[in-house]
Each structure stands twice: as structure tokens, then as C-alpha cells.
Short mmCIF file of C-alpha atoms and ligand atoms in Angstrom, two decimals:
data_model
loop_
_atom_site.label_atom_id
_atom_site.label_comp_id
_atom_site.label_asym_id
_atom_site.label_seq_id
_atom_site.Cartn_x
_atom_site.Cartn_y
_atom_site.Cartn_z
CA MET A 1 103.21 163.44 114.95
CA MET A 2 104.19 160.40 112.85
CA LYS A 3 102.66 158.22 115.53
CA THR A 4 99.46 160.28 115.32
CA ALA A 5 99.05 159.68 111.54
CA ASP A 6 99.33 155.97 112.03
CA THR A 7 96.95 156.27 114.93
CA GLN A 8 94.29 158.20 113.05
CA VAL A 9 94.77 155.67 110.11
CA ILE A 10 94.41 152.84 112.34
CA ALA A 11 91.47 154.31 114.21
CA GLN A 12 89.54 153.88 110.80
CA PRO A 13 86.68 151.06 111.10
CA GLY A 14 88.09 147.68 110.53
CA ARG A 15 91.83 148.91 110.58
CA LYS A 16 92.39 147.80 114.09
CA ILE A 17 91.54 144.28 113.33
CA ILE A 18 93.73 144.14 110.37
CA PHE A 19 96.69 145.89 112.34
CA ARG A 20 96.23 143.02 114.96
CA LEU A 21 96.07 140.40 112.58
CA TYR A 22 99.40 141.74 110.91
CA THR A 23 101.05 141.63 114.32
CA LEU A 24 99.89 138.37 114.97
CA THR A 25 100.74 136.99 111.62
CA TRP A 26 104.33 138.35 112.34
CA ILE A 27 104.58 136.64 115.70
CA VAL A 28 103.68 133.43 113.99
CA LEU A 29 105.94 133.84 110.98
CA ALA A 30 108.82 134.81 113.35
CA PHE A 31 108.22 131.91 115.89
CA THR A 32 107.68 129.08 113.28
CA GLY A 33 110.60 130.81 110.99
CA PHE A 34 112.90 130.35 113.88
CA GLY A 35 111.57 126.80 114.18
CA GLN A 36 113.00 126.03 110.82
CA MET A 37 116.29 125.83 112.60
CA PRO A 38 116.68 122.91 114.97
CA ILE A 39 116.84 124.78 118.12
CA PHE A 40 113.34 124.58 120.06
CA LYS A 41 114.24 121.02 121.07
CA ARG A 42 117.96 121.79 121.95
CA TYR A 43 116.75 124.86 123.98
CA TYR A 44 113.98 123.15 125.85
CA ILE A 45 111.11 125.29 123.94
CA SER A 46 109.26 122.19 123.04
CA ASP A 47 109.58 120.82 126.72
CA ILE A 48 107.11 123.42 127.79
CA PRO A 49 103.79 121.91 128.22
CA GLY A 50 101.69 122.52 124.99
CA MET A 51 104.83 123.32 122.99
CA ALA A 52 105.77 119.85 121.87
CA TRP A 53 104.49 120.72 118.29
CA SER A 54 107.15 123.40 118.12
CA ALA A 55 109.83 120.43 117.57
CA ASP A 56 107.83 118.93 114.78
CA PHE A 57 109.47 120.35 111.80
CA PHE A 58 106.53 119.40 109.47
CA ALA A 59 104.15 121.39 111.77
CA THR A 60 106.36 124.46 112.03
CA HIS A 61 106.90 124.26 108.32
CA TYR A 62 103.12 124.28 107.45
CA ILE A 63 102.13 126.66 109.97
CA HIS A 64 104.85 128.94 108.54
CA TYR A 65 103.34 128.40 105.15
CA LEU A 66 99.96 129.37 106.53
CA GLY A 67 101.32 132.52 108.17
CA ALA A 68 102.95 133.41 104.66
CA VAL A 69 99.44 132.99 102.87
CA LEU A 70 98.09 135.32 105.62
CA LEU A 71 100.89 137.91 105.09
CA LEU A 72 100.28 137.89 101.39
CA GLY A 73 96.69 138.42 101.82
CA LEU A 74 97.17 141.30 104.17
CA ILE A 75 99.93 143.00 102.41
CA ALA A 76 97.82 142.93 99.16
CA PHE A 77 94.82 144.26 101.21
CA ALA A 78 96.83 147.20 102.94
CA ALA A 79 98.59 148.12 99.68
CA VAL A 80 95.24 148.57 97.77
CA ASP A 81 93.39 150.06 100.67
CA TYR A 82 96.11 152.81 101.22
CA LEU A 83 96.43 153.48 97.47
CA VAL A 84 92.95 154.08 96.96
CA LEU A 85 91.85 155.51 100.37
CA ASP A 86 94.56 157.20 102.38
CA ARG A 87 97.20 158.15 99.56
CA ARG A 88 95.77 161.69 99.14
CA ARG A 89 95.91 162.45 102.98
CA TYR A 90 98.91 160.58 103.92
CA ARG A 91 102.26 159.68 102.58
CA LEU A 92 104.65 156.82 103.35
CA SER A 93 107.29 158.09 105.94
CA GLY A 94 111.00 157.05 105.58
CA ALA A 95 110.25 154.22 108.24
CA GLY A 96 107.46 153.23 106.07
CA LEU A 97 109.66 153.06 103.13
CA VAL A 98 112.39 151.01 104.85
CA ARG A 99 109.67 148.60 106.24
CA ILE A 100 108.33 148.16 102.47
CA ALA A 101 111.82 147.51 101.16
CA LEU A 102 112.67 144.89 103.80
CA LEU A 103 109.23 143.34 103.43
CA ALA A 104 109.84 143.12 99.68
CA GLY A 105 112.98 141.32 100.33
CA ILE A 106 111.51 138.93 102.87
CA VAL A 107 108.53 138.16 100.47
CA VAL A 108 110.76 137.77 97.26
CA THR A 109 113.13 135.20 98.97
CA GLY A 110 110.28 133.60 100.60
CA VAL A 111 108.58 132.97 97.19
CA PHE A 112 111.64 131.64 95.70
CA ARG A 113 112.07 129.33 99.00
CA VAL A 114 108.62 128.12 98.41
CA LEU A 115 109.29 127.62 94.63
CA LYS A 116 112.49 125.51 95.36
CA ASN A 117 110.43 123.28 97.67
CA LEU A 118 108.08 122.30 94.79
CA PRO A 119 108.76 118.81 93.48
CA ASP A 120 109.90 119.75 89.96
CA ILE A 121 111.85 122.80 90.58
CA VAL A 122 115.56 122.62 91.16
CA PHE A 123 117.75 125.46 91.86
CA SER A 124 121.50 125.24 92.09
CA PRO A 125 123.07 124.81 95.44
CA GLY A 126 124.63 128.21 95.49
CA ALA A 127 121.13 129.69 94.65
CA THR A 128 119.57 127.82 97.38
CA MET A 129 121.86 128.92 99.85
CA PHE A 130 121.81 132.41 98.84
CA ILE A 131 118.06 132.52 99.26
CA ASP A 132 117.99 130.80 102.46
CA ILE A 133 120.60 133.21 104.06
CA ALA A 134 118.97 136.32 102.37
CA HIS A 135 115.38 135.38 103.72
CA LEU A 136 116.78 135.03 107.27
CA GLY A 137 119.07 138.17 106.83
CA PHE A 138 115.97 140.35 105.62
CA MET A 139 113.94 138.83 108.43
CA MET A 140 116.56 139.95 110.88
CA LEU A 141 116.84 143.51 109.49
CA TYR A 142 113.07 143.70 109.63
CA LEU A 143 112.83 142.74 113.17
CA LEU A 144 115.84 145.19 113.91
CA ALA A 145 114.08 148.03 111.88
CA VAL A 146 110.64 147.51 113.77
CA LEU A 147 112.55 147.56 117.07
CA CYS A 148 114.06 150.82 116.39
CA PHE A 149 111.11 152.36 114.98
CA ALA A 150 109.31 151.41 117.92
CA PHE A 151 111.76 153.28 119.98
CA THR A 152 111.75 156.38 117.74
CA ARG A 153 107.97 156.07 117.39
CA SER A 154 108.31 156.07 113.59
CA GLY A 155 105.09 154.84 111.89
CA TRP A 156 104.22 153.88 108.44
CA LEU A 157 102.48 156.99 107.31
CA VAL A 158 102.77 160.85 107.76
CA PRO A 159 100.16 163.30 107.01
CA ARG A 160 100.51 165.22 103.67
CA SER A 161 101.50 168.55 104.81
CA GLY A 162 100.97 172.09 102.98
CA GLY A 163 98.81 172.53 100.00
CA LEU A 164 96.42 170.51 98.01
CA MET B 1 145.38 96.69 112.13
CA ASP B 2 141.92 96.15 113.66
CA PRO B 3 142.10 92.80 115.55
CA LYS B 4 138.30 92.43 114.97
CA ILE B 5 138.83 92.20 111.06
CA SER B 6 137.57 88.76 110.35
CA ARG B 7 138.64 86.40 107.64
CA ARG B 8 135.45 87.07 105.93
CA SER B 9 135.55 90.83 106.26
CA PHE B 10 139.30 90.65 104.98
CA LEU B 11 138.19 88.70 101.93
CA LYS B 12 135.62 90.97 101.35
CA GLY B 13 137.94 93.96 101.64
CA THR B 14 140.48 92.27 99.32
CA LEU B 15 137.62 91.69 96.76
CA ALA B 16 136.63 95.23 97.08
CA ALA B 17 139.92 96.76 96.59
CA ALA B 18 140.70 94.49 93.59
CA GLY B 19 137.47 95.82 92.15
CA VAL B 20 138.52 99.44 92.94
CA ALA B 21 141.58 99.21 91.32
CA GLY B 22 139.97 97.97 87.91
CA MET B 23 136.96 100.17 88.23
CA SER B 24 137.42 103.51 86.77
CA ALA B 25 137.20 102.28 83.12
CA LEU B 26 133.53 100.97 83.60
CA PRO B 27 131.38 103.74 82.05
CA LEU B 28 127.78 105.00 82.74
CA PRO B 29 125.43 103.61 80.39
CA LYS B 30 124.90 105.69 77.36
CA SER B 31 121.14 106.01 77.91
CA ALA B 32 121.91 107.45 81.42
CA ARG B 33 124.43 110.12 80.20
CA ALA B 34 122.03 111.02 77.45
CA ALA B 35 119.38 111.42 79.94
CA GLY B 36 119.45 115.22 79.60
CA GLY B 37 116.91 116.91 81.98
CA GLN B 38 115.67 113.38 83.41
CA GLU B 39 116.56 112.27 86.63
CA LEU B 40 118.55 109.25 87.14
CA ALA B 41 117.28 106.44 89.13
CA THR B 42 118.81 103.22 90.43
CA LEU B 43 117.25 99.79 90.21
CA ILE B 44 118.07 97.26 93.03
CA ASP B 45 116.94 93.83 92.19
CA ILE B 46 116.85 92.20 95.69
CA ARG B 47 116.71 88.68 94.41
CA LYS B 48 120.30 88.99 92.81
CA CYS B 49 122.05 90.17 96.25
CA ILE B 50 124.39 87.42 97.79
CA GLY B 51 125.29 90.07 100.61
CA CYS B 52 128.99 89.88 99.93
CA GLU B 53 129.27 93.45 100.89
CA ALA B 54 131.56 94.29 98.07
CA CYS B 55 129.52 97.31 97.56
CA VAL B 56 129.87 98.46 101.12
CA GLU B 57 133.65 98.24 101.02
CA ALA B 58 133.68 99.99 97.39
CA CYS B 59 131.80 102.97 98.75
CA LYS B 60 134.10 103.26 101.71
CA ASP B 61 137.01 103.14 99.58
CA VAL B 62 135.97 105.62 96.81
CA ASN B 63 134.35 107.92 99.13
CA ALA B 64 137.11 107.87 101.88
CA PRO B 65 138.35 111.48 100.62
CA LYS B 66 134.88 112.74 101.73
CA PHE B 67 134.84 111.19 105.17
CA PRO B 68 135.06 113.54 108.22
CA GLU B 69 138.38 113.84 110.15
CA PRO B 70 137.40 115.31 113.37
CA GLU B 71 139.65 117.22 115.70
CA LYS B 72 139.66 116.16 119.39
CA PRO B 73 138.84 117.06 121.93
CA TYR B 74 135.29 118.06 121.02
CA PRO B 75 134.11 121.53 122.10
CA LYS B 76 131.69 121.41 125.08
CA MET B 77 128.19 121.60 124.03
CA TYR B 78 125.47 123.61 125.62
CA PRO B 79 122.95 122.36 126.80
CA SER B 80 124.46 119.16 127.99
CA ARG B 81 121.57 117.23 126.36
CA VAL B 82 123.42 117.81 123.10
CA LYS B 83 125.26 114.60 122.55
CA VAL B 84 128.52 114.11 121.00
CA GLU B 85 128.11 111.66 118.06
CA ASP B 86 131.54 110.39 117.22
CA TRP B 87 132.06 107.68 114.68
CA SER B 88 135.64 108.29 114.03
CA ASP B 89 136.91 105.36 115.87
CA LYS B 90 134.17 103.18 114.79
CA ARG B 91 134.63 103.95 110.97
CA TYR B 92 134.86 100.26 110.13
CA THR B 93 131.30 99.44 111.41
CA SER B 94 129.50 98.10 108.39
CA ASP B 95 126.12 96.89 109.71
CA ARG B 96 124.26 100.14 109.77
CA LEU B 97 124.62 103.68 108.43
CA THR B 98 127.14 105.89 110.01
CA PRO B 99 128.97 109.00 108.78
CA TYR B 100 131.74 106.41 107.35
CA ASN B 101 129.28 103.95 105.96
CA TRP B 102 126.93 105.19 103.48
CA VAL B 103 125.59 101.69 102.42
CA PHE B 104 125.01 98.38 104.29
CA ILE B 105 123.32 95.25 103.66
CA GLN B 106 120.13 94.41 105.63
CA ASN B 107 119.32 90.72 105.82
CA ALA B 108 115.77 89.21 105.83
CA THR B 109 115.05 85.71 106.59
CA VAL B 110 111.44 84.98 104.81
CA LYS B 111 109.57 82.02 103.69
CA MET B 112 109.32 81.74 99.91
CA LYS B 113 107.23 78.86 98.41
CA GLY B 114 107.28 77.03 101.73
CA GLU B 115 111.15 77.41 101.81
CA GLU B 116 113.14 79.61 104.21
CA ARG B 117 115.37 81.91 102.25
CA THR B 118 117.59 85.10 103.23
CA LEU B 119 117.18 87.99 101.07
CA HIS B 120 119.88 90.68 101.13
CA VAL B 121 118.88 94.33 100.66
CA PRO B 122 121.44 97.07 100.12
CA ARG B 123 120.30 100.23 102.02
CA ARG B 124 121.26 103.91 101.80
CA CYS B 125 119.67 107.21 100.84
CA MET B 126 116.77 106.78 98.71
CA HIS B 127 117.39 110.05 96.64
CA CYS B 128 113.78 111.25 97.05
CA GLN B 129 112.34 113.12 94.16
CA ASN B 130 111.09 115.67 96.54
CA PRO B 131 113.44 115.15 99.43
CA PRO B 132 112.29 116.75 102.76
CA CYS B 133 115.98 116.79 103.86
CA ALA B 134 116.82 119.14 101.11
CA ASP B 135 113.62 121.25 101.08
CA LEU B 136 113.51 121.69 104.98
CA CYS B 137 117.34 122.33 105.55
CA PRO B 138 117.37 125.74 106.90
CA TRP B 139 120.82 126.59 105.74
CA GLY B 140 120.74 125.60 101.98
CA ALA B 141 123.27 122.87 103.08
CA ALA B 142 121.01 119.91 101.84
CA PHE B 143 120.22 120.20 98.06
CA LYS B 144 118.86 118.25 95.14
CA LEU B 145 120.57 118.15 91.82
CA LYS B 146 118.94 118.19 88.39
CA ASN B 147 119.95 114.66 87.91
CA GLY B 148 118.01 113.33 90.90
CA ILE B 149 120.73 113.24 93.61
CA THR B 150 120.31 114.70 96.86
CA ARG B 151 123.61 115.86 98.55
CA ILE B 152 124.82 117.51 101.50
CA ASN B 153 127.39 120.04 101.25
CA SER B 154 129.88 119.20 104.22
CA ASP B 155 131.47 122.48 104.02
CA VAL B 156 128.24 124.50 105.13
CA CYS B 157 126.27 121.65 107.04
CA LEU B 158 126.11 122.89 110.78
CA GLY B 159 125.00 119.13 111.97
CA GLY B 160 121.61 120.14 113.44
CA SER B 161 120.33 116.73 112.13
CA LYS B 162 117.15 118.24 110.92
CA CYS B 163 117.69 116.34 107.63
CA LYS B 164 117.66 113.17 109.65
CA ASP B 165 114.66 114.11 111.66
CA VAL B 166 112.43 114.74 108.70
CA CYS B 167 113.81 112.01 106.37
CA PRO B 168 111.19 109.18 106.57
CA TRP B 169 114.05 106.69 106.71
CA HIS B 170 116.37 108.73 109.05
CA ILE B 171 119.17 108.33 106.76
CA PRO B 172 121.73 111.11 107.30
CA GLN B 173 124.13 110.49 109.91
CA ARG B 174 126.21 112.79 112.24
CA GLN B 175 129.72 113.21 113.18
CA THR B 176 130.75 115.75 115.74
CA GLY B 177 133.78 117.75 115.61
CA VAL B 178 133.89 118.63 112.04
CA GLY B 179 132.53 121.48 110.07
CA LEU B 180 131.53 125.09 109.86
CA TYR B 181 129.94 124.99 113.55
CA LEU B 182 133.46 124.98 114.90
CA ASP B 183 134.13 128.25 113.38
CA LEU B 184 130.67 129.90 114.40
CA LEU B 185 129.39 128.95 117.79
CA PRO B 186 130.83 125.74 118.82
CA ALA B 187 128.89 125.29 122.11
CA PHE B 188 125.59 126.63 120.83
CA ALA B 189 124.85 126.16 117.19
CA GLY B 190 125.16 122.89 115.40
CA ASN B 191 127.13 119.71 116.34
CA GLY B 192 129.05 118.62 113.25
CA VAL B 193 128.05 117.53 109.89
CA MET B 194 125.60 115.03 108.36
CA TYR B 195 126.78 112.50 106.02
CA LYS B 196 124.97 110.06 103.59
CA CYS B 197 125.55 108.37 100.41
CA ASP B 198 125.78 111.12 97.44
CA ARG B 199 125.38 108.54 94.80
CA CYS B 200 128.79 109.08 93.93
CA TYR B 201 127.97 112.62 92.22
CA ASN B 202 131.36 113.15 91.40
CA ARG B 203 131.70 109.83 89.55
CA ILE B 204 128.41 110.39 87.59
CA GLU B 205 129.86 113.80 86.56
CA GLU B 206 132.69 112.06 85.05
CA GLY B 207 130.55 109.51 83.31
CA GLU B 208 131.51 106.73 85.58
CA LEU B 209 129.16 104.49 87.60
CA PRO B 210 128.49 104.83 91.32
CA ALA B 211 131.15 102.55 92.99
CA CYS B 212 128.59 100.29 94.57
CA ILE B 213 127.14 99.52 91.30
CA GLU B 214 130.21 99.00 89.49
CA ILE B 215 131.81 96.48 91.85
CA CYS B 216 128.77 94.36 92.40
CA PRO B 217 129.63 90.80 91.17
CA GLN B 218 125.84 90.04 90.81
CA ASN B 219 124.83 93.17 88.83
CA VAL B 220 122.20 93.82 91.56
CA GLN B 221 121.94 97.27 90.58
CA GLN B 222 121.27 99.39 87.39
CA ILE B 223 121.11 103.10 86.80
CA GLY B 224 119.42 105.04 84.24
CA PRO B 225 116.66 107.68 83.41
CA ARG B 226 113.94 107.03 86.06
CA GLU B 227 111.34 106.42 83.26
CA GLU B 228 113.39 103.43 81.95
CA ILE B 229 114.23 102.11 85.39
CA LEU B 230 110.61 102.11 86.41
CA GLN B 231 109.77 100.35 83.25
CA LYS B 232 112.31 97.64 83.94
CA ALA B 233 111.33 97.31 87.53
CA HIS B 234 107.72 96.78 86.34
CA GLN B 235 108.89 94.37 84.02
CA ILE B 236 110.75 92.20 86.49
CA ALA B 237 108.05 92.64 89.03
CA LYS B 238 105.53 91.19 86.45
CA GLU B 239 107.74 88.22 85.46
CA ILE B 240 108.36 87.23 89.24
CA ASN B 241 104.86 88.26 90.66
CA GLY B 242 107.25 90.58 92.72
CA TYR B 243 106.71 93.86 94.57
CA ILE B 244 108.19 97.30 94.05
CA TYR B 245 109.37 99.80 96.53
CA GLY B 246 110.38 103.61 95.94
CA GLU B 247 108.11 104.23 92.97
CA LYS B 248 105.46 105.84 95.32
CA GLU B 249 107.23 105.96 98.62
CA ASN B 250 107.57 109.67 99.92
CA GLY B 251 105.99 110.77 96.69
CA GLY B 252 108.61 109.05 94.57
CA THR B 253 112.28 108.27 95.12
CA ASN B 254 115.13 107.64 92.62
CA THR B 255 115.79 104.28 94.30
CA ILE B 256 113.64 101.44 93.10
CA TYR B 257 113.57 98.16 94.91
CA VAL B 258 112.13 95.03 93.24
CA SER B 259 111.32 92.10 95.52
CA PRO B 260 110.01 88.74 94.98
CA VAL B 261 108.28 89.01 98.53
CA PRO B 262 106.03 91.87 99.80
CA PHE B 263 107.95 94.76 101.40
CA GLN B 264 105.84 94.37 104.56
CA GLU B 265 107.39 90.90 105.07
CA LEU B 266 110.67 92.16 104.45
CA ASN B 267 110.30 95.10 106.77
CA ARG B 268 109.19 92.56 109.56
CA ALA B 269 112.26 90.54 109.08
CA ILE B 270 114.89 92.91 108.84
CA GLU B 271 116.53 94.27 111.88
CA LYS B 272 115.55 98.13 112.29
CA GLY B 273 116.89 100.78 114.64
CA PRO B 274 119.21 103.81 114.62
CA GLY B 275 120.93 103.66 111.31
CA LYS B 276 119.00 100.77 110.03
CA PRO B 277 115.98 102.10 107.96
CA HIS B 278 112.73 100.47 107.76
CA LEU B 279 110.79 99.40 104.47
CA LYS B 280 107.50 100.59 105.48
CA PRO B 281 105.11 102.47 103.22
CA VAL B 282 105.84 106.06 103.33
CA GLU B 283 103.43 108.93 102.57
CA ASN B 284 104.49 111.94 100.55
CA THR B 285 105.86 114.02 103.26
CA MET B 286 105.89 117.32 101.33
CA GLU B 287 102.45 116.97 99.76
CA HIS B 288 100.80 119.10 102.33
CA ALA B 289 103.14 121.94 102.21
CA ASP B 290 103.11 121.81 98.35
CA ASN B 291 99.16 122.21 98.49
CA LEU B 292 99.52 125.20 100.72
CA ALA B 293 102.07 126.80 98.36
CA LYS B 294 99.32 126.83 95.82
CA ALA B 295 97.18 128.82 98.33
CA MET B 296 99.97 131.43 98.37
CA VAL B 297 99.26 132.29 94.66
CA ILE B 298 95.64 133.02 95.60
CA ALA B 299 96.25 134.91 98.87
CA PRO B 300 97.22 138.16 97.32
CA PHE B 301 94.06 138.06 94.98
CA ALA B 302 91.86 137.37 97.99
CA GLY B 303 93.55 140.48 99.94
CA ILE B 304 92.80 142.66 96.97
CA ALA B 305 89.34 141.41 96.62
CA ALA B 306 88.72 142.23 100.39
CA ALA B 307 90.14 145.65 99.89
CA VAL B 308 88.15 146.32 96.96
CA GLY B 309 84.95 145.29 98.92
CA LYS B 310 85.87 147.52 101.78
CA ILE B 311 86.62 150.46 99.37
CA TYR B 312 83.21 149.96 97.86
CA LYS B 313 81.54 149.92 101.20
CA THR B 314 83.42 152.87 102.37
CA ILE B 315 82.47 154.85 99.15
CA LYS B 316 78.83 153.66 99.37
CA ASP B 317 78.60 154.89 103.12
CA THR B 318 80.27 158.00 102.32
CA GLY B 319 77.83 158.68 99.55
CA ASN B 320 74.90 157.83 102.12
CA SER B 321 76.08 160.26 104.60
CA GLU B 322 76.81 162.89 102.05
CA ALA B 323 73.11 162.50 100.85
CA GLY B 324 72.08 162.69 104.47
CA HIS B 325 73.89 165.82 105.35
CA ASP B 326 73.82 168.37 102.75
CA GLU B 327 77.18 169.63 103.64
CA ASN B 328 80.34 167.71 104.01
CA ARG B 329 83.66 168.99 105.42
S1 LIG C 1 116.04 109.31 101.76
FE1 LIG C 1 116.20 110.70 103.42
S2 LIG C 1 118.12 111.73 103.15
FE2 LIG C 1 117.78 110.44 101.19
S3 LIG C 1 116.88 112.11 99.86
FE3 LIG C 1 114.97 111.06 100.96
S4 LIG C 1 114.80 112.48 102.68
FE4 LIG C 1 116.78 112.99 101.89
S1 LIG C 2 126.17 105.37 95.20
FE1 LIG C 2 128.31 105.97 95.89
S2 LIG C 2 128.02 106.80 97.64
FE2 LIG C 2 126.12 105.80 97.33
S3 LIG C 2 126.19 104.07 98.32
FE3 LIG C 2 126.85 103.60 96.28
S4 LIG C 2 128.96 103.79 96.39
FE4 LIG C 2 128.14 104.71 98.13
S1 LIG C 3 124.69 94.36 96.19
FE1 LIG C 3 126.12 93.36 94.99
S2 LIG C 3 128.06 93.98 96.02
FE2 LIG C 3 126.56 94.58 97.23
S3 LIG C 3 126.29 92.99 98.72
FE3 LIG C 3 124.76 92.74 97.22
S4 LIG C 3 125.79 91.33 95.64
FE4 LIG C 3 127.24 92.05 97.00
#
């Protein structure tokens, strides 16, 4: 049933593109996010033909930022879209709420991480490390949650039942 | 005793030790301590340096407690391409940067007014104003302090060497067999700890001068608020018709060199290679990302605008179709 709700919502015109873009954005963000750790060269990823760029920290950092721009745009789009067009017929599922909470964690820590990288903003060493590890932690939890939800087929939305 | 210690380096060592002993009394200049929010920068007047290496020895002496004491044998690394970097038996190496040598002297023989002259350039971390080593450290181990010092926390660093890769001068140096990775995944994550000049942050906290500045018999270096240091640098450059390095490099650093000859020439004349940084012009490495950061502010508004457009269209379409069919379910 939950899956049906998502399928119905996504079936609306234009939504499929948005959903695919969202998935693609996450693939890019996850890959370039992991690329922030010095592992792609160590573990031969950058040796794969066409993947040499993945060992260039400035390239992965830049693409990660681009992904963040896209993600922020998509989140704002989806939020307004839902609130105005779908809210009356669908409500957020438990899985949707968990996703939103984890997304909020990722976004907020990400924003602080970006702020910290700006030339004139200095955070304390403790705060810097907290933000870094929290960003990674929220990301891992989000991945885990999405995997679990894929398994239990729990979508973002469920139809509002009864009355109204 | 190391049999290779030459008379010269013995003399240097003694000179340094004597300096270190009498050092702690010398204070940081008032203007530096009163700097408040301003970043501290150092001015290195290349003309004055005689290459005595007293600074190199002083740095080693006062920072010895921070140096790595690795445990052997080192864990086997996976994959095998991950090389052990062990400087613990070569800790007296002083002609390049190592985890045990945070400053060294580069020599450049150049022509000045038709005469050959050798200039000496003390090299260490530049303490960039927007340091990619700290910005891109995925772990928060490298960081910048408000007073303009860039540091690497050796308790946290995993030795992935990313800071070295992204540093335009490849300054930080790795020692295997120490640090947090030994407690995490010794074979798979990390490979030690990265070390570099921390501009004697602990001495500065106490109101003392960095050891290399304090010991120098030639007063090659000065430290103070960046604005003040830049002014002095420009004044000297004007007087001697000289050149400045570090004001613009990598978007600005807190190490300002003044030289009587162009830095291109110095760069040509110095020995470069691992642990021996160049003196080339350096673009602002973080600039592109900083620009993209601004796009992040606009992105949500663009998303909202797109949604509003879509909603408007949906309402219009619904309106039209409602007008078309009298009844709508
Ligand atoms: S010179 Fe290199 S190590 Fe030093 S602050 Fe700049 S980027 Fe970091
Ligand atoms: S400032 Fe301190 S740590 Fe840096 S080179 Fe000088 S003595 Fe060494
Ligand atoms: S900076 Fe000073 S102490 Fe260091 S080598 Fe030059 S003259 Fe000697």
C-alpha cells in the first residue's frame, strides 16, 4: 500500500524526472563524499579507465558541492510541491519522517562544513571534528535507512485514510 | 652518537642548544599579542639569512615532545601499494621536510648585480589563510586557528596524506606506525600521522616567540598582525626593489617572504622534490569551491521557484480541464 502511494505520486507528470534526478544526485553525492577520504587511489578505483579524476580531491570536492546545490534545490522543490499539491491526499509515512530527519542532519552538518571552508570563518577544532563526523554519521544512517526501507518497501508517503 | 654528525652540524647544534636554553624569556611583540581577532603572519627577509640552520635545530629541540615515537614492527598494509613511510631512524635529516624536521634551509645561487650570490630560504608550512589541508581534511584532524595557525591534531590524524596532496607545496610529511589508525583498522585505513610546522602554537599561547624566530642570530623573521607584516614587507620591497611571496599565493598565506631577486629565479635555483617545496606562483586553490558555496544559498530559492511554476501550471491545467468538462470527480 505504501509503495502504491509513492508510485501514484511519482506517476504524476514531471515527478519521474525529479525522482530520477534525486536518485542520481544521491549517487553523485555518496560517491564524491566517500572520495573525500583518501581511499579511491589506495583501493584502485582511480585506476579504472575513465576514473582517474576520482583521485583528484579538488575534482571530487567540487562535484560534491555541485551535488549539494542540486540536492538543496530538489529538496526545496519537493517540499513546496508536497505541501501545496499532495498534502491533502497523502501524509508522510514513518519511513518518510525518518528520511526527513536524517536528511535534515546531513544538510545542516553539510551547511556548517561549507561555512567552515569559507576563507573568513574559523570553527574551533572540536566543532570542526564534530561536524565532520556527524556529517559522515548521518550519511551512513541515511544509506542504512534507505536500504532497510527498500527491503520493507516503505515509501515516503501514505494516502490519508478515512474521512475528509 | 651519529657518526655522520659533522663538526659544522655539531657547532650548529651547540649554538642552537645555547639559544634554546636562554630562549624562554623572549616575548612575543606587544603588537602581536594585542592582535585580537587579526591573524598573525611572519615576515621572512631572505636577504638576512646566512643559512646557519640555528632555526632548524631550535625547531627540533622545542618541538621534540611532539615528534612521533612509532612502534615497530609496523602493521602490514593492504593493499601492498601503501608504502611504509618511516623517518624515525632518519630523524636528524635536516635538508628537507620530514615528520622530525619542520623547517629547513633552501639554498639558491643567483646572479645579483652581475655577481653570484647564494641566498638562503627557510622553508616550512606557509600557514595559508584558506588552507586546503584543513578545508579538505575529511576527519577534522587538520584545522586552522583564529590566529592564523594551521595545525594537524596528531591524536586524530589517520595519516591518509590528503593534506599533503592538496597542499600546493606538499608540506605535511607522514610517519607510519603512530596514531589512531593503529586502534582502528591498521591494515586498511590510514597509515600514520602527518606532521608539519605548527608555528609553535603552544609558545604563542604563552606569549613567547616561535623558536625559529627567537633563535635566529640575524633576525631574519618577524611576527605580527598580518596587515602590519604586509606593510613592512612592502616597505622593504620598495626600498630594495624586491619581490614578495605569500601575499597572494594560494589566496594569501601568513608567511610573507621578501627577496631581492624574483621568486621565479629563486625557484629555478633551489633544489626541489619530495619534502623540498617550490617557489612557483600558486593560484587560490579553494576559490572555485568557495564560489560554488554561494550557489548553495541560491539553490533552495531556485527549487521553490520551480515548484511554484509547476503548481501554477497544474492549477491552470486543472482549471482548464474543469472548464472543459462541466463535472469533475
Ligand atoms: S602550506 Fe600547505 S600545509 Fe601549510 S597551511 Fe597551506 S595548505 Fe596547509
Ligand atoms: S614556527 Fe615553530 S614549528 Fe614552525 S618552523 Fe618555526 S620553530 Fe618550527
Ligand atoms: S633563518 Fe636565521 S637561524 Fe635560520 S638559517 Fe637563516 S640566519 Fe640561521
